[in-house]
Amino acid sequence: MKIKIVYKLFAFFTAVLFIFMLILNGFFYFFFNKQTVELRRNDLREKVGTIANTISMFLQNDAPTDDQQPSPSVQTVPPHENMHMHMGMSGTAMPYYRALVYYIKLLNRMDMSDIWLINDNHQFLISNNRHHHPVQYNELPTGGVDVINEALQGNIVVADSFSGVLGTPATTAAAPIRGADGSYVGAVLMHVPLNEVNNSIFYAIRLLIISSLFAMVISLPASLLVSYYCTEPLRKMKTMALSIAEGNYATRAHVHQSDEIGDLASSLDQMAVRLDAAAKESGRLDKARRIFIANVSHELRTPVTVLRASLEALTNGLIKDDVQQKEYHQQMLNETIYLERLVNDMLELSKLQNPDFKIEMTKFILNDLVNDASRSMRPFAAAKQIHINTNIELPPAQLIGDYGRLRQMLMIVIDNAIKFSQKNDFITIHLYNKPEKKSTAFLSISDNGCGIDPAVLPHIFDRFHKTNDERNKKGTGLGLAIAKQIALHHDIEIKIDSILNKGATFTFSFKDIHLL
């Protein structure tokens, strides 16, 4: 079963969205986790530094001076010694030590973290274990001892070295405590379990996943619509192609897009237009072929029938009179001459209509061509007592073309004018040009004959088209078709003006002439 492209596109968009969601979540987790941990470490460093500074200020301000008398219940010792003294003195703790314990407990409650105080002899002063079991100093790992030592040297350190002893992943920050004399008398350590950070990260990731799934649910219908929108033009073009395959060339895709699909649809529309034109032309040619065959059959039937009848009459001895026999022979000769002309004209027209036919192009003077053609037709016109007047108003004009074919074209038109002119009529041949079209020469051949019926005018260049007139009895109906083909080979435009019973004028437009 074929899978429609709309579903393929939908699956593709869905896969892309899903992969994009995974990549986005992965990048978010990586950078958010890194940023959160970094911010947490900086925050922890700042807090432990603040706590250490506060304790340092407390110790420095609590040191006794010479004019102060110690209270009866308080033993006056230097702060440094005081820090050492309270190790193991649970019953005789000094008041400021009890206040310090309360301060650390308050911080523990507020920050939900563990805070240790260690003196410079690596002894625990305060160890509030909210998240783990009590720890002895000798239980600390090597990395933890290094952190404490570095803090006792005056540095603020952030490390993860206490995770093993604390029993849970944690980040530890250590900061030094200064005594009254400015020396480092201890260190404060602050432990923050990483599960709180991880919970924040996982909550953010969960929120991002939920948002991504929600966005994906919303985007899936949109991707389906986009897929349908992208494939709808293809469906239309498929329908159009099937319609064309059935011979309906008038169908169109009706797709208007400024992209590759729109270009394809436009190409299909152009193809349909050309196929439609080709089909019409094929139909026209087929019709012309049938008409041509019918005309040829008709034109051949009459002379062949006359020849057969004449030959049968002569062969059977039905015609015995010498005068009648001579008439029959003359009739047979005339029909043979007609058949020869018909065959020659058909061959000539077929040759001219052949796309591979090449005419011989040479340079000649158009004026000489007109004079030659009119001079050659004067004897035929004189036989009917028709006068040919040649009026050349054009300076010598050079033209490139086939002199013999163009002469044949003009003689065909002049011959037609002679056929349909009455005795003592005039045929006027006028060669001229127009001021606005100096590179074009115009040649008009006019007669005062019977003219051309407007209903017949569009068909006068068709093959075997001829009027049922006694004057055109010997015509083959191919002369003007030959003249038209010669004109087409030379890019000559032929215009016909005619008034019924008053005459006709053929006007030829010769382009690209060169006046000498």
Coordinates of C-alpha atoms in Angstrom, one line a residue:
M1 CA 0.0 0.0 0.0
K2 CA 1.4 3.4 -1.0
I3 CA 1.9 5.9 1.8
K4 CA 0.7 9.3 0.8
I5 CA 3.3 12.0 0.8
V6 CA 1.2 14.1 3.3
Y7 CA 1.7 11.4 5.9
K8 CA 5.4 11.1 5.1
L9 CA 5.8 14.9 5.6
F10 CA 3.8 14.7 8.8
A11 CA 6.0 11.9 10.1
F12 CA 9.1 13.8 9.1
F13 CA 7.9 17.0 10.8
T14 CA 7.0 15.0 13.9
A15 CA 10.4 13.3 14.0
V16 CA 12.2 16.6 13.5
L17 CA 10.2 18.2 16.4
F18 CA 10.9 15.3 18.7
I19 CA 14.6 15.3 17.9
F20 CA 14.7 19.1 18.3
M21 CA 13.0 18.7 21.7
L22 CA 15.6 16.1 22.8
I23 CA 18.5 18.3 21.7
L24 CA 17.0 21.4 23.3
N25 CA 16.4 19.6 26.6
G26 CA 19.9 18.1 26.5
F27 CA 21.5 21.5 25.9
F28 CA 19.2 23.1 28.5
Y29 CA 20.1 20.4 31.1
F30 CA 23.8 20.7 30.4
F31 CA 24.0 24.5 30.6
F32 CA 21.4 24.9 33.3
N33 CA 23.0 22.3 35.5
K34 CA 26.4 24.0 34.9
Q35 CA 25.1 27.4 35.6
T36 CA 23.1 26.4 38.6
V37 CA 26.0 24.5 40.2
E38 CA 28.3 27.5 39.5
L39 CA 25.9 30.0 41.0
R40 CA 25.4 27.7 44.0
R41 CA 29.2 27.5 44.5
N42 CA 29.6 31.2 44.2
D43 CA 26.7 31.8 46.6
L44 CA 28.2 29.3 49.0
R45 CA 31.6 31.0 48.8
E46 CA 30.0 34.4 49.5
K47 CA 28.0 33.0 52.5
V48 CA 30.9 31.2 54.1
G49 CA 33.0 34.3 53.6
T50 CA 30.4 36.5 55.3
I51 CA 30.0 34.0 58.2
A52 CA 33.8 33.9 58.6
N53 CA 34.1 37.7 58.6
T54 CA 31.2 38.0 61.1
I55 CA 32.9 35.6 63.5
S56 CA 36.2 37.3 63.0
M57 CA 34.7 40.7 63.8
F58 CA 33.0 39.2 66.9
L59 CA 36.2 37.8 68.2
Q60 CA 38.2 41.0 67.5
N61 CA 35.6 43.2 69.2
D62 CA 35.2 40.9 72.2
A63 CA 39.0 41.0 73.1
P64 CA 39.5 42.7 76.6
T65 CA 41.4 46.0 76.9
D66 CA 43.6 47.2 79.8
D67 CA 40.9 49.4 81.4
Q68 CA 38.3 46.6 81.3
Q69 CA 37.9 44.4 84.3
P70 CA 36.8 40.8 83.7
S71 CA 33.4 39.8 85.2
P72 CA 33.6 37.4 88.1
S73 CA 32.1 34.6 86.0
V74 CA 34.3 35.1 83.0
Q75 CA 38.0 34.2 82.7
T76 CA 40.0 36.8 80.8
V77 CA 42.2 35.2 78.2
P78 CA 43.3 36.4 74.8
P79 CA 40.9 35.5 72.1
H80 CA 43.3 33.1 70.5
E81 CA 43.7 31.2 73.8
N82 CA 39.9 31.5 74.4
M83 CA 39.3 29.6 71.1
H84 CA 41.5 26.8 72.3
M85 CA 40.2 26.9 75.9
H86 CA 36.7 26.0 75.0
M87 CA 37.6 22.7 73.4
G88 CA 36.3 20.1 75.9
M89 CA 35.0 22.8 78.4
S90 CA 31.3 22.1 78.0
G91 CA 30.5 23.0 81.6
T92 CA 32.6 26.2 81.8
A93 CA 31.8 27.7 78.3
M94 CA 32.3 31.4 78.0
P95 CA 29.3 33.6 77.3
Y96 CA 30.5 34.6 73.8
Y97 CA 31.0 31.0 72.9
R98 CA 27.3 30.3 73.8
A99 CA 26.3 33.2 71.7
L100 CA 28.3 31.9 68.8
V101 CA 26.6 28.5 69.1
Y102 CA 23.3 30.2 69.0
Y103 CA 24.4 32.2 65.9
I104 CA 25.5 29.0 64.1
K105 CA 22.3 27.2 65.0
L106 CA 20.3 30.2 63.7
L107 CA 22.2 30.0 60.4
N108 CA 21.6 26.3 60.2
R109 CA 17.9 26.8 60.5
M110 CA 17.8 29.6 58.0
D111 CA 20.0 28.1 55.4
M112 CA 19.3 24.4 55.9
S113 CA 23.0 23.6 55.8
D114 CA 25.7 22.3 58.2
I115 CA 28.3 24.6 59.6
W116 CA 31.4 23.6 61.3
L117 CA 34.0 25.7 63.2
I118 CA 37.5 24.3 63.5
N119 CA 40.4 25.9 65.3
D120 CA 43.9 26.2 64.1
N121 CA 44.8 23.0 66.0
H122 CA 42.4 21.1 63.8
Q123 CA 39.9 20.6 66.6
F124 CA 36.1 20.9 66.2
L125 CA 34.6 23.8 68.1
I126 CA 31.1 23.5 66.7
S127 CA 29.8 20.7 64.5
N128 CA 26.1 20.8 63.8
N129 CA 25.2 17.6 61.9
R130 CA 21.8 18.1 60.5
H131 CA 22.2 15.9 57.4
H132 CA 24.7 13.2 58.6
H133 CA 26.1 11.4 61.6
P134 CA 28.7 13.0 63.9
V135 CA 32.1 13.2 62.4
Q136 CA 35.5 13.1 64.2
Y137 CA 38.5 14.9 62.8
N138 CA 40.4 11.7 62.2
E139 CA 37.5 10.5 60.0
L140 CA 38.1 13.3 57.5
P141 CA 39.4 12.3 54.1
T142 CA 42.7 13.6 52.8
G143 CA 41.0 16.0 50.5
G144 CA 38.9 17.4 53.3
V145 CA 42.0 18.0 55.5
D146 CA 43.7 19.8 52.5
V147 CA 40.6 22.0 52.3
I148 CA 40.8 22.9 56.0
N149 CA 44.6 23.5 55.8
E150 CA 44.1 25.8 52.8
A151 CA 41.4 27.7 54.6
L152 CA 43.6 28.1 57.7
Q153 CA 46.2 29.6 55.4
G154 CA 43.7 32.4 54.5
N155 CA 42.0 31.1 51.4
I156 CA 38.3 30.6 50.7
V157 CA 37.9 27.1 49.2
V158 CA 35.0 25.4 47.6
A159 CA 35.2 21.6 47.0
D160 CA 33.3 18.4 47.0
S161 CA 35.8 16.5 49.2
F162 CA 33.5 15.8 52.1
S163 CA 30.8 13.9 50.2
G164 CA 32.2 10.5 51.3
V165 CA 32.3 11.3 55.1
L166 CA 29.0 13.1 55.0
G167 CA 27.3 10.1 53.4
T168 CA 25.6 12.3 50.7
P169 CA 26.8 14.3 47.7
A170 CA 27.5 17.8 49.0
T171 CA 29.5 20.9 48.2
T172 CA 31.7 22.4 51.0
A173 CA 33.0 25.9 51.3
A174 CA 35.7 26.8 53.8
A175 CA 36.8 30.3 54.9
P176 CA 39.4 31.5 57.4
I177 CA 38.6 33.2 60.8
R178 CA 40.9 36.0 61.9
G179 CA 41.6 36.6 65.5
A180 CA 42.2 40.0 67.3
D181 CA 45.8 40.1 66.3
G182 CA 45.0 39.4 62.7
S183 CA 46.2 35.8 62.6
Y184 CA 44.1 32.9 61.4
V185 CA 42.7 31.2 64.5
G186 CA 40.3 28.8 62.8
A187 CA 38.1 28.0 59.8
V188 CA 34.4 27.9 59.2
L189 CA 33.1 25.1 56.9
M190 CA 29.6 25.2 55.3
H191 CA 28.2 22.0 53.8
V192 CA 25.3 22.1 51.4
P193 CA 23.8 18.8 50.1
L194 CA 23.5 18.6 46.4
N195 CA 20.1 17.0 46.4
E196 CA 18.6 20.4 46.9
V197 CA 20.4 21.7 43.8
N198 CA 19.5 18.5 41.9
N199 CA 15.8 18.9 42.9
S200 CA 15.8 22.4 41.5
I201 CA 17.4 21.2 38.3
F202 CA 15.1 18.2 37.9
Y203 CA 12.1 20.5 38.5
A204 CA 13.3 22.8 35.8
I205 CA 13.9 19.9 33.4
R206 CA 10.5 18.4 34.2
L207 CA 8.9 21.8 33.5
L208 CA 10.8 22.1 30.2
I209 CA 9.7 18.6 29.2
I210 CA 6.1 19.3 30.0
S211 CA 6.3 22.5 28.0
S212 CA 8.0 20.8 25.1
L213 CA 5.3 18.0 25.0
F214 CA 2.6 20.6 25.2
A215 CA 4.2 22.6 22.4
M216 CA 4.6 19.4 20.4
V217 CA 0.9 18.5 20.9
I218 CA 0.0 22.0 19.6
S219 CA 2.5 21.9 16.7
L220 CA 1.4 18.4 15.4
P221 CA -1.9 19.6 13.9
A222 CA 0.0 22.6 12.5
S223 CA 2.5 20.3 10.9
L224 CA -0.4 18.2 9.5
L225 CA -1.9 21.4 8.0
V226 CA 1.5 22.4 6.5
S227 CA 1.9 18.9 5.0
Y228 CA -1.5 19.1 3.5
Y229 CA -0.8 22.6 2.2
C230 CA 2.5 21.4 0.6
T231 CA 0.9 18.4 -1.0
E232 CA -2.3 19.9 -2.2
P233 CA -0.7 21.5 -5.3
L234 CA 0.8 18.1 -6.1
R235 CA -2.7 16.5 -5.9
K236 CA -4.0 19.2 -8.3
M237 CA -1.2 18.6 -10.7
K238 CA -1.8 14.8 -10.5
T239 CA -5.5 15.4 -11.4
M240 CA -4.4 17.7 -14.2
A241 CA -1.9 15.1 -15.6
L242 CA -4.6 12.4 -15.5
S243 CA -7.0 14.8 -17.3
I244 CA -4.4 15.5 -20.0
A245 CA -3.8 11.8 -20.4
E246 CA -7.5 11.4 -21.2
G247 CA -7.2 14.1 -23.9
N248 CA -8.6 17.0 -22.0
Y249 CA -6.0 19.7 -22.8
A250 CA -8.1 22.6 -21.6
T251 CA -7.6 21.6 -17.9
R252 CA -5.3 23.8 -15.7
A253 CA -3.6 23.2 -12.3
H254 CA -4.8 26.5 -10.8
V255 CA -1.7 26.6 -8.5
H256 CA -0.3 30.1 -7.9
Q257 CA 2.9 29.9 -5.7
S258 CA 6.1 31.8 -6.1
D259 CA 8.3 28.7 -5.5
E260 CA 9.5 25.5 -7.2
I261 CA 6.1 23.9 -7.0
G262 CA 4.5 27.0 -8.5
D263 CA 7.1 26.8 -11.3
L264 CA 6.2 23.2 -11.9
A265 CA 2.5 23.9 -12.0
S266 CA 3.2 26.8 -14.4
S267 CA 5.2 24.5 -16.6
L268 CA 2.4 22.0 -16.6
D269 CA -0.1 24.7 -17.6
Q270 CA 2.2 25.8 -20.5
M271 CA 2.5 22.2 -21.5
A272 CA -1.3 21.8 -21.5
V273 CA -1.6 25.0 -23.6
R274 CA 0.9 23.7 -26.1
L275 CA -0.7 20.3 -26.2
D276 CA -4.0 21.9 -26.8
A277 CA -2.6 24.0 -29.6
A278 CA -0.9 20.9 -31.0
A279 CA -4.1 18.9 -30.8
K280 CA -6.0 21.6 -32.6
E281 CA -3.3 21.9 -35.2
S282 CA -3.2 18.1 -35.6
G283 CA -7.0 18.2 -36.0
R284 CA -6.7 21.0 -38.5
L285 CA -4.0 19.2 -40.4
D286 CA -5.9 16.0 -40.4
K287 CA -9.0 17.8 -41.7
A288 CA -6.8 19.5 -44.3
R289 CA -5.3 16.2 -45.3
R290 CA -8.8 14.7 -45.8
I291 CA -9.8 17.8 -47.7
F292 CA -6.6 17.6 -49.7
I293 CA -7.2 13.9 -50.6
A294 CA -10.8 14.6 -51.5
N295 CA -9.7 17.6 -53.7
V296 CA -6.9 15.6 -55.3
S297 CA -9.4 12.8 -56.0
H298 CA -11.9 15.3 -57.4
E299 CA -9.3 17.1 -59.5
L300 CA -7.9 13.9 -60.9
R301 CA -11.3 12.2 -61.5
T302 CA -12.5 14.7 -64.1
P303 CA -9.5 14.6 -66.5
V304 CA -9.0 10.8 -66.0
T305 CA -12.7 10.3 -66.8
V306 CA -12.5 12.4 -69.9
L307 CA -9.3 10.6 -71.1
R308 CA -10.9 7.2 -70.5
A309 CA -14.1 8.1 -72.3
S310 CA -12.2 9.6 -75.2
L311 CA -9.9 6.6 -75.4
E312 CA -12.8 4.1 -75.2
A313 CA -14.7 5.9 -77.9
L314 CA -11.6 6.0 -80.2
T315 CA -10.6 2.4 -79.4
N316 CA -14.1 1.0 -80.0
G317 CA -14.3 2.8 -83.4
L318 CA -17.3 4.8 -82.3
I319 CA -15.7 8.0 -83.7
K320 CA -15.0 7.6 -87.3
D321 CA -15.2 11.2 -88.5
D322 CA -11.7 12.7 -88.9
V323 CA -12.8 16.1 -87.6
Q324 CA -14.3 14.5 -84.4
Q325 CA -11.3 12.3 -83.9
K326 CA -9.1 15.4 -84.1
E327 CA -11.3 17.1 -81.5
Y328 CA -11.1 14.1 -79.2
H329 CA -7.3 14.1 -79.6
Q330 CA -7.2 17.8 -78.8
Q331 CA -9.4 17.2 -75.7
M332 CA -7.1 14.4 -74.5
L333 CA -4.0 16.6 -75.0
N334 CA -5.7 19.4 -73.0
E335 CA -6.5 17.1 -70.1
T336 CA -3.0 15.7 -70.2
I337 CA -1.6 19.2 -70.0
Y338 CA -3.9 20.0 -67.1
L339 CA -2.8 16.8 -65.3
E340 CA 0.8 17.7 -65.9
R341 CA 0.2 21.2 -64.4
L342 CA -1.6 19.7 -61.5
V343 CA 1.1 17.3 -60.7
N344 CA 3.8 19.9 -61.0
D345 CA 1.9 22.3 -58.8
M346 CA 1.4 19.7 -56.2
L347 CA 5.1 18.8 -56.2
E348 CA 6.0 22.5 -56.0
L349 CA 3.7 23.1 -53.1
S350 CA 4.9 20.0 -51.3
K351 CA 8.4 21.1 -51.7
L352 CA 7.7 24.6 -50.4
Q353 CA 5.9 23.2 -47.4
N354 CA 8.7 20.9 -46.4
P355 CA 10.4 22.3 -43.3
D356 CA 13.8 21.2 -44.6
F357 CA 13.4 23.0 -47.9
K358 CA 16.0 25.7 -48.4
I359 CA 15.7 28.6 -50.8
E360 CA 18.6 30.2 -52.5
M361 CA 19.2 33.6 -51.0
T362 CA 21.0 36.2 -53.2
K363 CA 21.1 40.0 -53.4
F364 CA 19.2 41.6 -56.2
I365 CA 17.3 44.8 -57.1
L366 CA 13.6 44.7 -56.2
N367 CA 12.8 47.1 -59.0
D368 CA 14.3 44.7 -61.6
L369 CA 12.2 41.9 -60.1
V370 CA 8.9 43.8 -60.5
N371 CA 9.8 44.9 -64.1
D372 CA 10.7 41.3 -65.0
A373 CA 7.5 39.8 -63.7
S374 CA 5.2 42.4 -65.3
R375 CA 7.1 42.1 -68.6
S376 CA 6.8 38.3 -68.6
M377 CA 3.0 38.5 -68.1
R378 CA 2.3 41.2 -70.7
P379 CA 1.9 38.7 -73.6
F380 CA -0.8 36.8 -71.7
A381 CA -2.5 40.0 -70.8
A382 CA -2.3 41.2 -74.4
A383 CA -4.0 38.0 -75.6
K384 CA -7.1 39.1 -73.6
Q385 CA -6.6 42.8 -74.5
I386 CA -5.8 43.7 -70.9
H387 CA -3.2 46.4 -70.2
I388 CA -0.6 46.2 -67.5
N389 CA 0.6 49.5 -66.1
T390 CA 3.8 49.5 -64.0
N391 CA 4.4 52.4 -61.6
I392 CA 7.7 52.3 -59.7
E393 CA 8.1 55.2 -57.3
L394 CA 10.8 53.5 -55.2
P395 CA 14.5 54.3 -55.8
P396 CA 16.6 51.2 -56.6
A397 CA 16.2 49.0 -53.6
Q398 CA 18.4 46.0 -52.8
L399 CA 16.7 42.9 -51.3
I400 CA 18.0 39.5 -50.2
G401 CA 15.9 36.5 -51.4
D402 CA 15.3 33.8 -54.0
Y403 CA 14.8 35.8 -57.2
G404 CA 13.2 33.0 -59.1
R405 CA 10.7 32.1 -56.4
L406 CA 9.7 35.7 -55.8
R407 CA 9.2 36.2 -59.6
Q408 CA 7.0 33.1 -59.6
M409 CA 5.0 34.5 -56.7
L410 CA 4.3 37.8 -58.5
M411 CA 3.5 36.0 -61.8
I412 CA 0.9 33.9 -60.0
V413 CA -0.9 36.9 -58.6
I414 CA -0.7 38.8 -61.9
D415 CA -2.0 35.7 -63.7
N416 CA -5.0 35.6 -61.3
A417 CA -5.6 39.3 -62.0
I418 CA -5.6 38.6 -65.8
K419 CA -8.0 35.6 -65.4
F420 CA -10.6 37.7 -63.6
S421 CA -10.3 40.9 -65.6
Q422 CA -12.5 41.8 -68.5
K423 CA -11.4 42.9 -72.0
N424 CA -9.7 46.3 -72.1
D425 CA -9.4 46.3 -68.3
F426 CA -6.2 47.7 -66.6
I427 CA -3.9 45.9 -64.1
T428 CA -1.8 48.3 -62.1
I429 CA 1.5 47.3 -60.5
H430 CA 2.7 49.9 -58.0
L431 CA 6.0 49.8 -56.1
Y432 CA 6.5 52.4 -53.4
N433 CA 7.5 52.9 -49.7
K434 CA 6.2 55.1 -46.8
P435 CA 8.2 57.8 -45.1
E436 CA 7.6 56.3 -41.7
K437 CA 8.8 52.8 -42.9
K438 CA 11.7 53.5 -45.1
S439 CA 13.2 50.0 -44.7
T440 CA 10.0 48.4 -46.0
A441 CA 8.9 48.4 -49.7
F442 CA 5.2 47.9 -50.7
L443 CA 4.1 46.3 -53.9
S444 CA 0.4 46.4 -54.9
I445 CA -1.2 44.5 -57.8
S446 CA -4.7 45.8 -58.5
D447 CA -7.3 44.8 -61.1
N448 CA -10.8 45.9 -62.0
G449 CA -12.3 42.4 -62.2
C450 CA -15.0 40.7 -60.4
G451 CA -13.5 41.0 -57.0
I452 CA -13.6 38.4 -54.2
D453 CA -16.6 37.4 -52.2
P454 CA -15.9 38.4 -48.5
A455 CA -17.1 34.8 -47.5
V456 CA -14.4 33.3 -49.7
L457 CA -11.6 35.8 -48.8
P458 CA -10.2 33.9 -45.8
H459 CA -9.8 30.7 -47.9
I460 CA -8.2 31.9 -51.1
F461 CA -4.8 30.6 -50.0
D462 CA -6.1 27.2 -49.2
R463 CA -5.0 24.3 -51.5
F464 CA -7.4 23.4 -54.3
H465 CA -9.6 26.4 -53.5
K466 CA -10.9 28.0 -56.7
T467 CA -14.1 29.7 -57.8
N468 CA -16.6 27.9 -60.0
D469 CA -16.0 30.4 -62.7
E470 CA -15.6 29.6 -66.4
R471 CA -12.5 31.9 -66.4
N472 CA -10.9 29.7 -63.8
K473 CA -11.7 26.4 -65.5
K474 CA -8.1 25.5 -66.2
G475 CA -6.8 26.5 -62.8
T476 CA -5.6 23.9 -60.4
G477 CA -6.4 25.8 -57.2
L478 CA -2.8 25.6 -56.0
G479 CA -1.4 28.9 -57.4
L480 CA -2.2 31.2 -54.5
A481 CA -1.2 28.4 -52.0
I482 CA 2.2 28.3 -53.6
A483 CA 2.5 32.1 -53.6
K484 CA 1.7 32.1 -49.9
Q485 CA 4.4 29.6 -49.1
I486 CA 7.0 31.6 -51.1
A487 CA 5.9 34.7 -49.1
L488 CA 6.3 32.9 -45.8
H489 CA 9.8 31.7 -46.7
H490 CA 10.8 35.4 -47.3
D491 CA 8.9 36.9 -44.3
I492 CA 6.6 38.8 -46.7
E493 CA 3.2 39.9 -45.5
I494 CA 0.3 39.7 -48.0
K495 CA -2.7 41.9 -47.5
I496 CA -5.9 41.6 -49.7
D497 CA -8.4 44.3 -50.3
S498 CA -11.4 43.5 -52.4
I499 CA -14.8 44.9 -53.4
L500 CA -17.1 42.5 -55.1
N501 CA -17.6 43.3 -58.8
K502 CA -15.1 46.1 -58.5
G503 CA -11.8 44.4 -58.3
A504 CA -9.1 43.3 -55.9
T505 CA -5.7 44.5 -54.7
F506 CA -2.9 42.3 -53.4
T507 CA -0.3 44.2 -51.4
F508 CA 3.1 42.7 -50.5
S509 CA 5.4 44.1 -47.8
F510 CA 9.1 43.5 -48.4
K511 CA 11.1 44.1 -45.2
D512 CA 14.7 45.0 -44.7
I513 CA 15.3 46.6 -48.1
H514 CA 18.4 48.8 -48.7
L515 CA 17.9 51.8 -50.8
L516 CA 20.8 52.5 -53.2

